[in-house]
Coordinates of C-alpha atoms in Angstrom, one line a residue:
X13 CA 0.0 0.0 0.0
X14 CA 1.4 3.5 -0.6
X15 CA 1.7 5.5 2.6
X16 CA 3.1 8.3 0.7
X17 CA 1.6 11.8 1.9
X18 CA 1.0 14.1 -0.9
X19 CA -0.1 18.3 -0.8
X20 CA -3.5 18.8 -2.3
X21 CA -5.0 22.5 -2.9
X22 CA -8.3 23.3 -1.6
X23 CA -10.0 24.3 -5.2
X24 CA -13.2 24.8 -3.3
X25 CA -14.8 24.9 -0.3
X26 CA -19.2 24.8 0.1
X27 CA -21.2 25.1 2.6
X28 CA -23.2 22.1 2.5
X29 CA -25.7 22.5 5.1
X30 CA -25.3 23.4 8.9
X31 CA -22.5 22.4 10.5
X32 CA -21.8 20.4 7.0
X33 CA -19.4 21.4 4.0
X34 CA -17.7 20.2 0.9
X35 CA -13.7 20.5 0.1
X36 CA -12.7 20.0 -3.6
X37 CA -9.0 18.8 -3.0
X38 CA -6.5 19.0 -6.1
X39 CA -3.0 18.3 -7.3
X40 CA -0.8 21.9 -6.9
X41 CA 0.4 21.0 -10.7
X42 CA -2.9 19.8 -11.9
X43 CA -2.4 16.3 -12.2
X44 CA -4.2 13.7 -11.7
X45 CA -4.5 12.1 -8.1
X46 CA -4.1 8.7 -7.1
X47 CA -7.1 6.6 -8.2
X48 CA -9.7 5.0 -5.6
X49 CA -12.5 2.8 -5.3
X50 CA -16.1 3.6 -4.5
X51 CA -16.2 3.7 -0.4
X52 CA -13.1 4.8 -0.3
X53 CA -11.8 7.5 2.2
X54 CA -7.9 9.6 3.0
X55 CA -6.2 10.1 5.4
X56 CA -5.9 14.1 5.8
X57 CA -3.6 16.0 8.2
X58 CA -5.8 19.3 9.2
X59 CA -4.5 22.1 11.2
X60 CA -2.5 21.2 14.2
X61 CA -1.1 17.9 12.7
X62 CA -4.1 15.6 13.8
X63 CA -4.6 13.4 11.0
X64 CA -8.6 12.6 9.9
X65 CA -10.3 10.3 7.9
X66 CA -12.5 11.3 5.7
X67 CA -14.9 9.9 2.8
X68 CA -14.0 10.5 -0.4
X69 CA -17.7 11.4 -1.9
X70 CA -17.7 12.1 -6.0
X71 CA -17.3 9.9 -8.5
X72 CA -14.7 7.2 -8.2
X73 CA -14.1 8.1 -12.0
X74 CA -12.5 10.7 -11.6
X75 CA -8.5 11.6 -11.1
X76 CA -8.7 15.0 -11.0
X77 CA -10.0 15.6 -7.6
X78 CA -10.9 14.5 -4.2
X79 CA -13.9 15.6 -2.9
X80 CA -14.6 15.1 1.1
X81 CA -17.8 16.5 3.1
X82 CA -17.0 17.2 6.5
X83 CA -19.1 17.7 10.0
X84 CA -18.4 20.0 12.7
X85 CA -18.9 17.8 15.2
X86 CA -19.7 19.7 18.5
X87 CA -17.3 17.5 20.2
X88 CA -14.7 16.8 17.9
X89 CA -11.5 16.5 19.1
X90 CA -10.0 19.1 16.7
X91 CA -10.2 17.6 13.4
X92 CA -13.4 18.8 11.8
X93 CA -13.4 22.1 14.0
X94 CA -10.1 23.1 12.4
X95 CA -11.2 22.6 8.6
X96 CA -14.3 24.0 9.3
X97 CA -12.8 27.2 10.9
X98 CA -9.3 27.5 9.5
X99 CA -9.4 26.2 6.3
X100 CA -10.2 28.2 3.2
X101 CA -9.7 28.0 -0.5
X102 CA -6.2 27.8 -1.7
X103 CA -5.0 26.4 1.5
X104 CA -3.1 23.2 1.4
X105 CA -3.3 19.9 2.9
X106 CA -1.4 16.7 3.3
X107 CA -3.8 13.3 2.6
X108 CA -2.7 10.2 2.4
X109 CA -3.5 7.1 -0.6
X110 CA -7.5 6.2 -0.6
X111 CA -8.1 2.9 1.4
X112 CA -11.4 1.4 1.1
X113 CA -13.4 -0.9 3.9
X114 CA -16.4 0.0 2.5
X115 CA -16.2 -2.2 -1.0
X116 CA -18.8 -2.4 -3.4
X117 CA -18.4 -6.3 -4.1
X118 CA -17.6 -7.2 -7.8
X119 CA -20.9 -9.5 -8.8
X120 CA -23.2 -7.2 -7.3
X121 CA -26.7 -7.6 -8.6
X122 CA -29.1 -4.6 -6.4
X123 CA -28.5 -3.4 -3.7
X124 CA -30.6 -0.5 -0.9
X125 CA -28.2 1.9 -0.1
X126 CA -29.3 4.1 3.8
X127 CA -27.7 7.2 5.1
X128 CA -28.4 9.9 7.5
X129 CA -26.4 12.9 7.7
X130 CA -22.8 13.3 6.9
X131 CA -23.0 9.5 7.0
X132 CA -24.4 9.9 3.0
X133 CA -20.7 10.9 2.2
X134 CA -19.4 7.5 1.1
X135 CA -22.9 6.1 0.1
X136 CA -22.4 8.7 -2.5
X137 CA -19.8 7.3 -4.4
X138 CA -21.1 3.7 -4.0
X139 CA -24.4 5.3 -5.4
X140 CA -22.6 6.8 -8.4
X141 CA -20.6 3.3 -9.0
X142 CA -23.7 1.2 -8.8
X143 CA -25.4 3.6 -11.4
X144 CA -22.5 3.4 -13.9
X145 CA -22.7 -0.7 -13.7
X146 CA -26.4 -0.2 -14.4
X147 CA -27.1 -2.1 -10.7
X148 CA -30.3 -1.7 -9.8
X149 CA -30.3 0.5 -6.2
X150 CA -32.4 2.8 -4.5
X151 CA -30.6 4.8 -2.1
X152 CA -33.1 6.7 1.4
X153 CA -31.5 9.4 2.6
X154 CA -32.5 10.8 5.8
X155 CA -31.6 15.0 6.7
X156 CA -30.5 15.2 9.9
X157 CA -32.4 17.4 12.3
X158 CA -30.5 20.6 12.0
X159 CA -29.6 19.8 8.4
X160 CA -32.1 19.7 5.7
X161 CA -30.8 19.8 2.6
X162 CA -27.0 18.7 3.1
X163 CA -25.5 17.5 -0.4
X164 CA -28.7 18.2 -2.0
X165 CA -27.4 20.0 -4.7
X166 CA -24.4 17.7 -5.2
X167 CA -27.0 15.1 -5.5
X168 CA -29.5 16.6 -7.7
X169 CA -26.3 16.8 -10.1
X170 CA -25.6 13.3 -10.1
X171 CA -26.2 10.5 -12.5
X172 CA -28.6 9.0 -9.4
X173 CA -30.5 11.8 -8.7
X174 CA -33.9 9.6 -9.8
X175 CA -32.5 6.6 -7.5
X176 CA -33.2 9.1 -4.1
X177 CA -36.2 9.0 -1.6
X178 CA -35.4 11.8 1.2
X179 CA -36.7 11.8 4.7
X180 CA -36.9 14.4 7.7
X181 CA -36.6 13.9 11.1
X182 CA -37.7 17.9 11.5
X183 CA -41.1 18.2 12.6
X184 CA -42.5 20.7 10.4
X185 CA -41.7 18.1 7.3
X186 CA -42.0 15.1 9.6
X187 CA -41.1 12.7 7.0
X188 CA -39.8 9.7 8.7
X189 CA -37.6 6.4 7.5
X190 CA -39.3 3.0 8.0
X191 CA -36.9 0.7 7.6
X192 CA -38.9 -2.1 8.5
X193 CA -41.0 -1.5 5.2
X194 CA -37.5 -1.3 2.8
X195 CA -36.3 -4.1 4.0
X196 CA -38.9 -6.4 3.9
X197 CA -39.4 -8.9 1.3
X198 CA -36.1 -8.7 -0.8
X199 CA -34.7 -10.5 -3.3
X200 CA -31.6 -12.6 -1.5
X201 CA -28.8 -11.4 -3.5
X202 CA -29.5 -7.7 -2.5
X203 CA -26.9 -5.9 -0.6
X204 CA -27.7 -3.2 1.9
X205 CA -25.2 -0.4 2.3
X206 CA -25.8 1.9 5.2
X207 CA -23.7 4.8 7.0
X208 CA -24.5 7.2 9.8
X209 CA -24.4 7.5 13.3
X210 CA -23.8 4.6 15.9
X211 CA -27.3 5.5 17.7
X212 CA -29.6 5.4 14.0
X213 CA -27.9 2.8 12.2
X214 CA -27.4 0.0 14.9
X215 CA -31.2 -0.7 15.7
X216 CA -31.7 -0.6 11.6
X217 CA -28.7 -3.9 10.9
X218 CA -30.9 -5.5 13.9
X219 CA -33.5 -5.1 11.9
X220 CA -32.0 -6.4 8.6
X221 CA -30.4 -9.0 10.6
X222 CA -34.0 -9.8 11.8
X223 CA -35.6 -10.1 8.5
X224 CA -33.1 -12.7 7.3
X225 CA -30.3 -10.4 6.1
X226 CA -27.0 -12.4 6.5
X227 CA -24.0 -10.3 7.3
X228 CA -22.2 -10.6 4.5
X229 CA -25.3 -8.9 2.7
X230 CA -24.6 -5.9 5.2
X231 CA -22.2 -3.1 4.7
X232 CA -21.5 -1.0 7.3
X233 CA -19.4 2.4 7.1
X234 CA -19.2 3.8 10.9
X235 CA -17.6 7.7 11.8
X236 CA -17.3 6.9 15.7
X237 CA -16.3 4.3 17.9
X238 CA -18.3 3.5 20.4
X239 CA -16.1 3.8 23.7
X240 CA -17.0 3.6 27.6
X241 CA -16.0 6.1 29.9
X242 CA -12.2 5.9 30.6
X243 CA -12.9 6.9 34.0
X244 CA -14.5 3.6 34.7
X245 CA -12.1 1.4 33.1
X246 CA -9.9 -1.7 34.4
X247 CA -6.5 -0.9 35.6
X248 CA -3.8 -3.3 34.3
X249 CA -0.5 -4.0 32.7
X250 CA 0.8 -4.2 29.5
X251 CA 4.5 -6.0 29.1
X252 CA 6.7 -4.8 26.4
X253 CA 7.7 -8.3 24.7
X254 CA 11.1 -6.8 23.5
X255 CA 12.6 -5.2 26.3
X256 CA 10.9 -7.1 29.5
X257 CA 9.3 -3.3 30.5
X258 CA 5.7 -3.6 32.4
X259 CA 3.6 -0.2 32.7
X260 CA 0.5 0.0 34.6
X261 CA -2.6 1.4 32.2
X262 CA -5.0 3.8 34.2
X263 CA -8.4 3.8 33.9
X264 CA -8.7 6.7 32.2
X265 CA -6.1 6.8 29.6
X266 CA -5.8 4.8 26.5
X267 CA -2.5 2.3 26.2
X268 CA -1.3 4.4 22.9
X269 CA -1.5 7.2 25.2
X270 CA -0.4 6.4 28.0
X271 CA 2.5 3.9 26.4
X272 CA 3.5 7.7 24.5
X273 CA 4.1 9.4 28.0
X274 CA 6.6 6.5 28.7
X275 CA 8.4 7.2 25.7
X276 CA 7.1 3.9 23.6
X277 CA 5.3 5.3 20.5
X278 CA 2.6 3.4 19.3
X279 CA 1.6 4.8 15.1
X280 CA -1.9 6.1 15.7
X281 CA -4.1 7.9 13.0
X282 CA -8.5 8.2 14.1
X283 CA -7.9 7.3 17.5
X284 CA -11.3 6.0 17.6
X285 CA -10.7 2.0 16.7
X286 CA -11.3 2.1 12.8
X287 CA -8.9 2.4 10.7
X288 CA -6.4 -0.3 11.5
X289 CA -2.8 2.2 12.4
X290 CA -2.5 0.8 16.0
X291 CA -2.8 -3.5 15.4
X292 CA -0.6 -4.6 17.5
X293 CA -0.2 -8.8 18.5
X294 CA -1.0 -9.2 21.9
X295 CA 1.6 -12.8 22.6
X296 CA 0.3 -13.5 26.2
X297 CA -3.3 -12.2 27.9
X298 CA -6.8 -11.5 26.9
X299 CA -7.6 -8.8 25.3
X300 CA -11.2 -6.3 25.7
X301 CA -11.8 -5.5 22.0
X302 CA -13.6 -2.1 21.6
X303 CA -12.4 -1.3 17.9
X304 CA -14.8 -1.7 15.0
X305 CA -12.1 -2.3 12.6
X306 CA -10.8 -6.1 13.3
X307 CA -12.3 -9.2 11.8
X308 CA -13.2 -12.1 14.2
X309 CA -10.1 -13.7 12.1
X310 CA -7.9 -11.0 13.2
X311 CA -8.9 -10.7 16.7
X312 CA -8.8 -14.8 17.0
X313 CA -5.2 -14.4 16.1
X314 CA -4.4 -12.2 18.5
X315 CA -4.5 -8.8 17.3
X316 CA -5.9 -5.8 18.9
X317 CA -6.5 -2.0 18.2
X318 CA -4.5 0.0 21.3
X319 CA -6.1 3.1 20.6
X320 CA -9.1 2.0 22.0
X321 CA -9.0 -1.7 22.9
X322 CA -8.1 -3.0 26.8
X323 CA -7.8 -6.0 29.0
X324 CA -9.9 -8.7 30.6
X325 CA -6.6 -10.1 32.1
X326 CA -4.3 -8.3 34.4
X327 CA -1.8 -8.8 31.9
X328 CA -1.0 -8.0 28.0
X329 CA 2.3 -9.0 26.3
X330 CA 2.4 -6.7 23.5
X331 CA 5.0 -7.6 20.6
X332 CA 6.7 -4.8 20.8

């Protein structure tokens, strides 16, 4: 894979809704960026050096430019704030070659694609992909409260624009998702697609999962990590294989973080268990997996996302 960070331009930047905008990112010469696949997001270093991961939402045809949409999260952790805020057309930004865990899968025959939000940003390159291939889809967008409208006009220009049902949650408009009624009755080689927030998509994949849906029909694009309070965390230890050193994890600090202050750097990138920078092999102890990244393969062999992830045992012999 090619880890190579690369400056991009901001060509444009558009207010997308509240709280929600677009970034147009191009090459400084004008040539073409690296190609991705439908899903796909970057790696993008904002302001401050935090690094972000963002969906990569026009048409996976296209070389030219990246285009991400971005929420200003209330809480964000300084990521969305700062390219909300500091960022402007003609800045410039590092990001990092696509990577994809959100694939459309090659024999596809229909699918129902379900979004909510910011959470449409990847569905919209899946929806554009599926259209090309002449898939049968239908894609239900729900605005979120404070956000009627986001992408419409990015959508409304698309080659799917007649493949969109909207839905508001606002109760003037009051136009509500039943996802019990789109997912009933399907033929069994459809494949849902759905992305949004933790709280609104989990009780819908129960539902699909309900009505028969296996889960390798289900595709699942997730922007947070769900993560209990640190404060009320298990203390315990963490052994350094390579040089015999034991540290004690608080409760409320993460191992990459608290490993850092002890001078062991652990690579970290989201911080928030899904994209994959912190695997590490635990050799000896059992491990509290909290990521949303790792297979069951992956975690069955041992591995485990330190960002996020903790103990059951006292112990953890990291290969380090």
């Amino acid at each position: 894979m090619d880890d190579t960070l690369r400056n991009v331009i901001v060509a444009k930047k558009t207010d997308e809704a509240h709280n929600m905008a677009s970034f147009e990112l191009v090459d400084p010469a004008g040539a073409d960026l690296p190609a991705f696949s439908a899903g796909a997001h970057v790696d993008v270093t904002v302001p401050g050096g935090l690094v972000r991961q963002y969906s990569l939402c026009n048409s996976a045809t296209e070389r030219h430019r990246y285009v991400i949409g971005v929420w200003n999260d209330a809480n964000s952790r300084g990521g969305s704030k700062a390219l909300h805020v500091q960022v402007n057309v003609g800045d410039t930004l590092q990001v990092g070659a696509p990577r994809n865990r959100f694939r459309v899968p090659r024999q596809i025959k229909r699918a129902i694609l379900m979004a909510r939000g910011i959470g449409v940003t990847p569905i919209l390159s899946v929806a554009d992909h599926l259209k090309r291939q002449d898939v049968p889809f239908e894609l239900h967008y729900v605005y979120a409260m404070m956000s009627p409208g986001s992408f419409g006009e990015m959508i409304a220009a698309s080659n799917f624009a007649e493949n969109v049902e909207y839905y508001y949650e606002s109760s003037e408009l009051n136009k509500l998702l039943n996802p019990a009624a789109i997912l009933a009755d399907r033929p069994e080689e459809t494949q849902l697609f759905i992305c949004g927030v933790d709280w609104w998509q989990d009780p819908i994949i129960n539902i699909a999962e309900q009505k028969g849906w296996s889960k390798e029909r289900i595709h699942v694009e997730r922007f947070t990590a769900k993560v209990p309070p640190a404060a009320l965390d298990k203390v315990f230890e963490v052994k350094i294989a390579s040089t015999g050193a034991i540290y004690k994890v608080p409760g409320d600090k993460t191992v990459t973080a608290f490993l850092e202050e002890q001078g062991v750097k652990i690579p970290t990138s989201c911080e928030q268990g899904m994209c994959g920078a912190c695997k590490i092999k635990v050799i000896e102890g059992e491990a509290d997996h909290r990521d949303k990244r790792l297979s069951d393969e992956e975690k069955a062999e041992g591995y485990f996302l330190a960002c996020v992830s903790r103990a059951k045992s006292d112990l953890l012999v990291l290969n380090l």
